[in-house]
Short mmCIF file of C-alpha atoms in Angstrom, two decimals:
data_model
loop_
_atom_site.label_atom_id
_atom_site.label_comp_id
_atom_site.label_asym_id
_atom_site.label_seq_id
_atom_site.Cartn_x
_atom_site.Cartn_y
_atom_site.Cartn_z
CA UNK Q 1 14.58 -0.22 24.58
CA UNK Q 2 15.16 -2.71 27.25
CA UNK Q 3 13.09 -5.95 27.03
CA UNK Q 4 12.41 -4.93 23.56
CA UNK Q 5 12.59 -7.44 20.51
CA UNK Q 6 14.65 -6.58 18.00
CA UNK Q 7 13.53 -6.64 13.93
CA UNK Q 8 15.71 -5.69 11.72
CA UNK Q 9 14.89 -4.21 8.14
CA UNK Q 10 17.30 -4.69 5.02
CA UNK Q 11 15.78 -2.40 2.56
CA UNK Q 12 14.01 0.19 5.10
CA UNK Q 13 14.09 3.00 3.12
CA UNK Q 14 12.48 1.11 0.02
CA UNK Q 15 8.58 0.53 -0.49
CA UNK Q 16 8.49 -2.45 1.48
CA UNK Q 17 11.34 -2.28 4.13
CA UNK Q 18 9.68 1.46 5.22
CA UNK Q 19 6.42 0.16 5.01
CA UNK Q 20 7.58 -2.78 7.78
CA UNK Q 21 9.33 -0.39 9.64
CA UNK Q 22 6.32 1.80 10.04
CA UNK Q 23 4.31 -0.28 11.19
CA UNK Q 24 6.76 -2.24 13.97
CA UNK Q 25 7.39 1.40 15.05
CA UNK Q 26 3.96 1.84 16.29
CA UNK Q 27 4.35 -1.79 18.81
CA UNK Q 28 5.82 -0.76 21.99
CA UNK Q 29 7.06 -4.55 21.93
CA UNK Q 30 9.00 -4.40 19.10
CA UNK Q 31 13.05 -1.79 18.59
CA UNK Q 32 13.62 -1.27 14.89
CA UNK Q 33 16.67 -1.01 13.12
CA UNK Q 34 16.92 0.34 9.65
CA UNK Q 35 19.74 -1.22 7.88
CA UNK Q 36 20.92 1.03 4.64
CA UNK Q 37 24.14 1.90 2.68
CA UNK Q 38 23.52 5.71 3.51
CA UNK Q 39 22.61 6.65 6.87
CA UNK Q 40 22.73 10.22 6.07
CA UNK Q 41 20.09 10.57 3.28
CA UNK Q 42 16.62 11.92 3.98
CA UNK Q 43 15.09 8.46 3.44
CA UNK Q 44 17.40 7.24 6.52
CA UNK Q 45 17.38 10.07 8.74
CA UNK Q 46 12.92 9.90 8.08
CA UNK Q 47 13.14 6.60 9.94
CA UNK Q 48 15.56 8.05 12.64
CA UNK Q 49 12.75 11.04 13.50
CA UNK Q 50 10.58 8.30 13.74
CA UNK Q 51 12.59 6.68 16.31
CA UNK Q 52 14.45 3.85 14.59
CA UNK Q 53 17.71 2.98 14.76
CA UNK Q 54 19.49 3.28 11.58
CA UNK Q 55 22.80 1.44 10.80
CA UNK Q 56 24.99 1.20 7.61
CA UNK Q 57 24.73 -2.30 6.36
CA UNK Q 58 25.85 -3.74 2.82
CA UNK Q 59 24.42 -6.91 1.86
CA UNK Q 60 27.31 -6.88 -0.93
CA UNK Q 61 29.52 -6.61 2.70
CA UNK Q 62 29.27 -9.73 4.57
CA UNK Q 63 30.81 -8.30 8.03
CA UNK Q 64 28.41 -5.01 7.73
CA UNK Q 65 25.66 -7.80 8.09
CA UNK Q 66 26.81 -9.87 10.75
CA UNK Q 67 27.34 -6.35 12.86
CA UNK Q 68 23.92 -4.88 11.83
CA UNK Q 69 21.81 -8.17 12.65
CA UNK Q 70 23.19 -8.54 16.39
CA UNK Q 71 21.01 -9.83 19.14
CA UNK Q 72 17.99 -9.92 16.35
CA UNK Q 73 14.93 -11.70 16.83
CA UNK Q 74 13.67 -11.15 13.14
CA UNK Q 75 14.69 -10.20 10.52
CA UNK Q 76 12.56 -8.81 6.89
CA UNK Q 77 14.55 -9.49 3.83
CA UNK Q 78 13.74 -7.59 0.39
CA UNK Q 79 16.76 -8.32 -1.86
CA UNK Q 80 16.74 -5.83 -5.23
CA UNK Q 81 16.89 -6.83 -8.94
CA UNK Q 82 16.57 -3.24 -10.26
CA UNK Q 83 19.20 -0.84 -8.94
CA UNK Q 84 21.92 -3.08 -11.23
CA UNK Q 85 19.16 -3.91 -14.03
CA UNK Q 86 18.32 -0.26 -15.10
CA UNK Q 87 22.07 1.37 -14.78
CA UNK Q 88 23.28 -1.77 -17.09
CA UNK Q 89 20.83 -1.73 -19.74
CA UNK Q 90 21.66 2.78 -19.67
CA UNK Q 91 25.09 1.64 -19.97
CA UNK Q 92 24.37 -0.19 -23.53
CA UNK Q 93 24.81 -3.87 -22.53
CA UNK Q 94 22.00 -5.76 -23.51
CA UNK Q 95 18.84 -7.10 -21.77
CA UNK Q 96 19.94 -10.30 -21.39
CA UNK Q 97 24.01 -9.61 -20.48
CA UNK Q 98 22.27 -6.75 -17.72
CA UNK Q 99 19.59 -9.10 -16.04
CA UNK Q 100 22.19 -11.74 -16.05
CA UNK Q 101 24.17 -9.68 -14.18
CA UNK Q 102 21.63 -8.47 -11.96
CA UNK Q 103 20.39 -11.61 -10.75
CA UNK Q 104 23.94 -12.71 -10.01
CA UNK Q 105 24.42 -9.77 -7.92
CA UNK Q 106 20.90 -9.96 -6.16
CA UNK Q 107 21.71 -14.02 -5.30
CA UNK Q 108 24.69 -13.23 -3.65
CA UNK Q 109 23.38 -10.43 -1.43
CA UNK Q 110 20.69 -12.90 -0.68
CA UNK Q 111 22.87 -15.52 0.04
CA UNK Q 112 25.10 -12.95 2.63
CA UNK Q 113 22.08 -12.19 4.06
CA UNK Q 114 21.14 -15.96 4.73
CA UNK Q 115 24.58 -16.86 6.11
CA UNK Q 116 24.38 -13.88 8.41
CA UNK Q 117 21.21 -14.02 9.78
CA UNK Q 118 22.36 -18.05 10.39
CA UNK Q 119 24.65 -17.20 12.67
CA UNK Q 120 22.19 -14.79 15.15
CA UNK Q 121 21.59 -17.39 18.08
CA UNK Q 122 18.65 -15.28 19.07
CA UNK Q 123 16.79 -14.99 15.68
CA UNK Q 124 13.51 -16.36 16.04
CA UNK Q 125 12.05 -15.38 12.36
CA UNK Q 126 13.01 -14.40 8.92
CA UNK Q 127 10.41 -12.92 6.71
CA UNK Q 128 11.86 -12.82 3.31
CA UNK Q 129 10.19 -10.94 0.12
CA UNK Q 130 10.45 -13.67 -2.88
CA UNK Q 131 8.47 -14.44 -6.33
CA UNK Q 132 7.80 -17.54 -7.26
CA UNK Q 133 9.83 -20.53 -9.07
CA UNK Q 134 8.74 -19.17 -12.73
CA UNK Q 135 10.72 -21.28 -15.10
CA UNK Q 136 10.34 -24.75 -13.18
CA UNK Q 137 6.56 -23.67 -12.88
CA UNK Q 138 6.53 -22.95 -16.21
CA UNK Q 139 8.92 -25.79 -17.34
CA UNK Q 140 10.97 -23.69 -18.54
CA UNK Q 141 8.98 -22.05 -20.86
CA UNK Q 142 9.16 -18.59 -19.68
CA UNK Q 143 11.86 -17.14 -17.31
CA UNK Q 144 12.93 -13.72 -16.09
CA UNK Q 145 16.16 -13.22 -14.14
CA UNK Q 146 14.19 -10.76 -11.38
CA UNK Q 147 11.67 -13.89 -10.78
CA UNK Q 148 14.86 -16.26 -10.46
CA UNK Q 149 16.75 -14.20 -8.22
CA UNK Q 150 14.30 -14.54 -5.27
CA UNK Q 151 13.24 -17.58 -6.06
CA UNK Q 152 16.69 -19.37 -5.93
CA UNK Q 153 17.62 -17.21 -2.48
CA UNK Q 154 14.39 -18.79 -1.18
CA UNK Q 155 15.85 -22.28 -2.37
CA UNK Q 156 18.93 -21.39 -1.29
CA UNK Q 157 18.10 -21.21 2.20
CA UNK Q 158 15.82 -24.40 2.33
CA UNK Q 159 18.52 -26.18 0.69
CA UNK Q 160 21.88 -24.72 2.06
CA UNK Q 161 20.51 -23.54 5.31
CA UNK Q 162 18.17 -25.99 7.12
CA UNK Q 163 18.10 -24.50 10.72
CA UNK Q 164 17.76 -20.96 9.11
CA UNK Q 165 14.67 -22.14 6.72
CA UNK Q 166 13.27 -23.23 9.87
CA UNK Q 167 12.84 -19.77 10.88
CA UNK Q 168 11.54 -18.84 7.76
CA UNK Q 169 8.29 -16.90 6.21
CA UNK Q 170 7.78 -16.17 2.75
CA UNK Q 171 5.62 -13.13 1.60
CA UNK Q 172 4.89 -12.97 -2.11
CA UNK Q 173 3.66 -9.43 -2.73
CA UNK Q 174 1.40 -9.05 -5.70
CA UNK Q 175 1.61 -6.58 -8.04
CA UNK Q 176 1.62 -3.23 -7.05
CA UNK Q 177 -0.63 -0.41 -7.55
CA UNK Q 178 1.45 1.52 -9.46
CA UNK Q 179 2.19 -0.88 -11.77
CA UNK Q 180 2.30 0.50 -15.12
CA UNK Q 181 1.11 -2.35 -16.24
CA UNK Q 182 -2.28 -1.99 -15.06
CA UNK Q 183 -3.00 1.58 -16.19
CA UNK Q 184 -5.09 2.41 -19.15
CA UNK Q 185 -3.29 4.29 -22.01
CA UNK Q 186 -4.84 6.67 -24.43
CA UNK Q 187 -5.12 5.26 -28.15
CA UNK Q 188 -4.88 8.53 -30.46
CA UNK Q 189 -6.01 6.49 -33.37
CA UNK Q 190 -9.62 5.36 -31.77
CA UNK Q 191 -10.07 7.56 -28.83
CA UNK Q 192 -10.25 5.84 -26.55
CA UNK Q 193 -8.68 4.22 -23.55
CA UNK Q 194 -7.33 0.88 -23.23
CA UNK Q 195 -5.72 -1.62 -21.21
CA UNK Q 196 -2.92 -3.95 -23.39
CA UNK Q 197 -1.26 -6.48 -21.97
CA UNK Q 198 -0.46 -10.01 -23.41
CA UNK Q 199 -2.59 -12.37 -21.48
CA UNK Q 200 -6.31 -13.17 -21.88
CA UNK Q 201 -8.91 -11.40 -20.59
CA UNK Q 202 -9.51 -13.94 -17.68
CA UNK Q 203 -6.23 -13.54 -16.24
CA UNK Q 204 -6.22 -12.43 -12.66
CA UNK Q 205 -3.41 -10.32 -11.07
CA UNK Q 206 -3.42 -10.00 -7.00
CA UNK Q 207 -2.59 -5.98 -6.42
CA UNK Q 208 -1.21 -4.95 -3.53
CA UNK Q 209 -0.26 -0.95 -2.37
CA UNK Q 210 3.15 -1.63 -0.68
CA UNK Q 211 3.98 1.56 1.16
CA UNK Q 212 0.74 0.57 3.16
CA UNK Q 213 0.16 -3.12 3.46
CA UNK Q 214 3.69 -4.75 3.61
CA UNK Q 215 4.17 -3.89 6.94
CA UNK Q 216 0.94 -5.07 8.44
CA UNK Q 217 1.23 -8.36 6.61
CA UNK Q 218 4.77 -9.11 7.87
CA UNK Q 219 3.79 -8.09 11.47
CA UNK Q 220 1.15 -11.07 10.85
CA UNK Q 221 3.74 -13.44 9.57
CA UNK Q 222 6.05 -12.15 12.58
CA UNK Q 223 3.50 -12.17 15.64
CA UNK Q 224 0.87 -14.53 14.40
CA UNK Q 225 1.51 -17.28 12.08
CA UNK Q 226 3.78 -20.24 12.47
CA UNK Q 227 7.29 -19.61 10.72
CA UNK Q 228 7.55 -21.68 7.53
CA UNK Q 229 4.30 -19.63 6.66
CA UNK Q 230 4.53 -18.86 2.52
CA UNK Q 231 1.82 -16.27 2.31
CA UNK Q 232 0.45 -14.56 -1.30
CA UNK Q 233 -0.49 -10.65 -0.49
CA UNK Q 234 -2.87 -8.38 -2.11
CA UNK Q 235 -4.88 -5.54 -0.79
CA UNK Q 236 -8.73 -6.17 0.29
CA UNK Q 237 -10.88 -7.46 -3.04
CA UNK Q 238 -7.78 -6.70 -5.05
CA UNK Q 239 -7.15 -10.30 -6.51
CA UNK Q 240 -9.00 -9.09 -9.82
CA UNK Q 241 -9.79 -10.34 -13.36
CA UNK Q 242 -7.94 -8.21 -15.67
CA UNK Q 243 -10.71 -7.47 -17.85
CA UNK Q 244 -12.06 -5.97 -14.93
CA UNK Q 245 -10.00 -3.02 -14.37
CA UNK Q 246 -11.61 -1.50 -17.34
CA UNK Q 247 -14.82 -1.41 -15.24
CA UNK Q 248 -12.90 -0.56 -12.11
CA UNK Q 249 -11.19 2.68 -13.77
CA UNK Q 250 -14.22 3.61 -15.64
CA UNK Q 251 -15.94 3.76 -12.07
CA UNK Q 252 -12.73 5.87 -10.71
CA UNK Q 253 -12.70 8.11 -13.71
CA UNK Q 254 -15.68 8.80 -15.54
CA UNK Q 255 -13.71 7.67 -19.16
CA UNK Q 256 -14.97 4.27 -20.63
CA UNK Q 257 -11.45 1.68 -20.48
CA UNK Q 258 -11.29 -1.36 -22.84
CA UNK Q 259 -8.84 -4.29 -22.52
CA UNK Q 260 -7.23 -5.13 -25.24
CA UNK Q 261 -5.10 -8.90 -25.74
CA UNK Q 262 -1.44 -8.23 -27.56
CA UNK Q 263 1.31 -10.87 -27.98
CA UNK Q 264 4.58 -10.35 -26.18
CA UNK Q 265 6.34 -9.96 -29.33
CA UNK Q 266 3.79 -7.34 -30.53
CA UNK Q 267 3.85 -4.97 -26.70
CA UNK Q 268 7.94 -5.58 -27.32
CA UNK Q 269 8.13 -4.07 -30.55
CA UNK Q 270 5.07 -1.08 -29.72
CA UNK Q 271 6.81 0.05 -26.23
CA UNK Q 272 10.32 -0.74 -26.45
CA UNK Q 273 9.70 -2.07 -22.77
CA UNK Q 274 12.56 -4.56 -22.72
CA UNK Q 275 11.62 -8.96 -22.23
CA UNK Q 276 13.12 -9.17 -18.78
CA UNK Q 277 10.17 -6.73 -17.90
CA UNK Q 278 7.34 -7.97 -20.37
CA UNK Q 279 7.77 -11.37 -19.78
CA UNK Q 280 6.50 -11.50 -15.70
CA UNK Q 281 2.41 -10.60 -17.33
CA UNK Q 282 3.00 -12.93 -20.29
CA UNK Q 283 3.32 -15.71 -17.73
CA UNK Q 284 0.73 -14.89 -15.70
CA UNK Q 285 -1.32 -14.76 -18.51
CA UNK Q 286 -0.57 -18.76 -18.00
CA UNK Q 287 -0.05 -19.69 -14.59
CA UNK Q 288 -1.26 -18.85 -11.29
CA UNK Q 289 1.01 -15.87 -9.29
CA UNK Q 290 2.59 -18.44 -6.74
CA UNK Q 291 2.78 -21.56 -9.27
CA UNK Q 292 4.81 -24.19 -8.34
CA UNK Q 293 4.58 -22.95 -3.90
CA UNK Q 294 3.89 -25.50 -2.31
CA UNK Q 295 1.46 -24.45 0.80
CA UNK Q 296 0.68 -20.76 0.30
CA UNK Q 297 -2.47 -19.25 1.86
CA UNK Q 298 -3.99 -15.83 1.01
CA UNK Q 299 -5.15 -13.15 3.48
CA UNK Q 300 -8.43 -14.30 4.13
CA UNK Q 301 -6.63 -17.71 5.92
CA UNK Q 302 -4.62 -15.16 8.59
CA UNK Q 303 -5.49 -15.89 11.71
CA UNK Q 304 -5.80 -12.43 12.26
CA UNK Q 305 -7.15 -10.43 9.26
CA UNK Q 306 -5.21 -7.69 8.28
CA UNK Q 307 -7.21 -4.51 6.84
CA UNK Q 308 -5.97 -3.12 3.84
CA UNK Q 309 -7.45 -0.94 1.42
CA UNK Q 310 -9.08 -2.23 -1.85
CA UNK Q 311 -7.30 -1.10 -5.35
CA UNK Q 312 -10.56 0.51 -6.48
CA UNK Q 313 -10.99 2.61 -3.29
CA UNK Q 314 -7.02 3.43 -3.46
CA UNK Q 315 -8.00 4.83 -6.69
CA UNK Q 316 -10.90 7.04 -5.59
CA UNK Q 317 -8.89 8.65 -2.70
CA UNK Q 318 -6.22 9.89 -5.01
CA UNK Q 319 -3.88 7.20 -5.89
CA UNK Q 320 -5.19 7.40 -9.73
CA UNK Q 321 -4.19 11.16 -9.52
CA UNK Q 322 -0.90 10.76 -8.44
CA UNK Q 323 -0.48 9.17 -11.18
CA UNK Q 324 -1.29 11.70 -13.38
CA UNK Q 325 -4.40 9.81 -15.07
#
């Protein structure tokens, strides 16, 4: 490990923190440390066999971070909305009370995290996981508390901490593959399969696969781009029309797939899928993915490209199995 740079990974045994890890595991450059809450579960001890260093970390624990991000030269940030949302809503608050208090825990880890990595004389880069600035893109017309959440830690740190936003990247993953969202459903009443979501049929969603292509794209933010880099990332031709993916799955699966435009209200009241979820595809059904960044590029403007599979070909090796379609 001597001579080694050090990146450290909040979130490693998550889609996109063990996708990053992965991938600086395989540079001979580069010692990774897993930061988690549980050392000991099989997620963990995966990364271990793999020859990371795993360390219990908090970012509810201030201290745990400061320990964990010693002698760091970068760090990769994914803050979570979900692991409060989901038990609060189970509990029987409501949508609104459990998101509210979701996003106030996820600012506050984010913030930790920010003042910690601050302090690391030798940290050269901080690649941080965000979504955009919905409701002031939006002016306020739509707003989700897991949008807010990363987009306020990314203000946060250009606002609070100047010498730290130096130092930072910004990758705004698209949507991922497995996003329900995206999936036709069988319609019992007209046989046939559709896609419903409430946007028009010229809305475009960039899809990404992040147990494979987070890690390659932060290595790019890491080792070749400039930091202050705020870059949008979807697999290879997987920025796609949604009206499309009827096409794309009919190619995949042999079943003809029409899209179908719903209102929010109506997709609310059909799935029971609660607003803080419905309202992300209602809004891009209106504005762009990364409205209201200032400065992002897409893949195609890395200085080095970085290969990723395509949706469609994800599909035809399998992925559209595993997910039982």
């Amino acid at each position: 490990m001597k001579n080694k740079k050090i990146i450290c990974i909040v979130g490693a045994t998550g889609h996109q923190g063990g996708s990053v890890a992965r991938t600086f595991l395989t540079l001979p450059a580069w010692q990774v440390r897993c930061l988690t809450r549980n050392p000991a579960s099989e997620a963990a001890q995966a990364l271990a066999a793999l020859g990371a260093e795993v360390v219990q970390a908090d970012l509810s624990d201030l201290p745990s971070l400061t320990r964990a991000f010693s002698n760091a030269n970068a760090i990769f940030l994914n803050t979570d909305f979900w692991t409060v949302y989901f038990p609060a809503v189970a509990s029987g608050k409501s949508d609104k009370e459990s998101a509210r208090l979701s996003y106030e825990c996820e600012f506050s880890n984010g913030k930790n995290a920010a003042i910690a990595a601050a302090g690391v004389p030798t940290l050269e880069r901080l690649v941080y996981s965000a979504l955009g600035p919905m409701e002031k893109a939006s002016g306020g017309k739509h707003k989700t508390y897991h949008w807010k959440g990363k987009s306020d830690i990314v203000e946060y740190i250009e606002n609070d901490q100047p010498e730290l936003a130096m130092k930072m990247s910004v990758i705004y993953l698209g949507a991922y593959n497995t996003n329900a969202f995206l999936y036709p459903k069988f319609d019992a009443e007209t046989g046939e399969y559709v896609v419903v979501l409430p946007v028009p049929k010229e809305t475009r969603f960039p899809i990404i696969d992040p147990k494979e292509g987070t890690g390659p794209f932060v290595r790019a933010l890491i080792e070749d781009e400039a930091p202050g880099t705020k870059l949008l990332a979807y697999s290879d031709s997987s920025y796609l029309y949604i009206e499309s993916l009827g096409d794309i799955f009919a190619r995949a699966t042999g079943k003809k797939v029409r899209f179908v435009q719903t209102t929010l209200e109506d997709l609310y009241a059909k799935t029971g899928v609660t607003l803080e979820i419905l309202s992300g595809p209602a809004y891009l059904g209106e504005f762009d993915y990364c409205a209201g960044v200032e400065g992002v590029i897409e893949p195609p403007q890395l200085k080095n490209k970085v290969q990723t599979k395509p949706f469609e070909q994800w599909l035809r090796d399998g992925g559209i199995k595993n997910l039982g379609q």
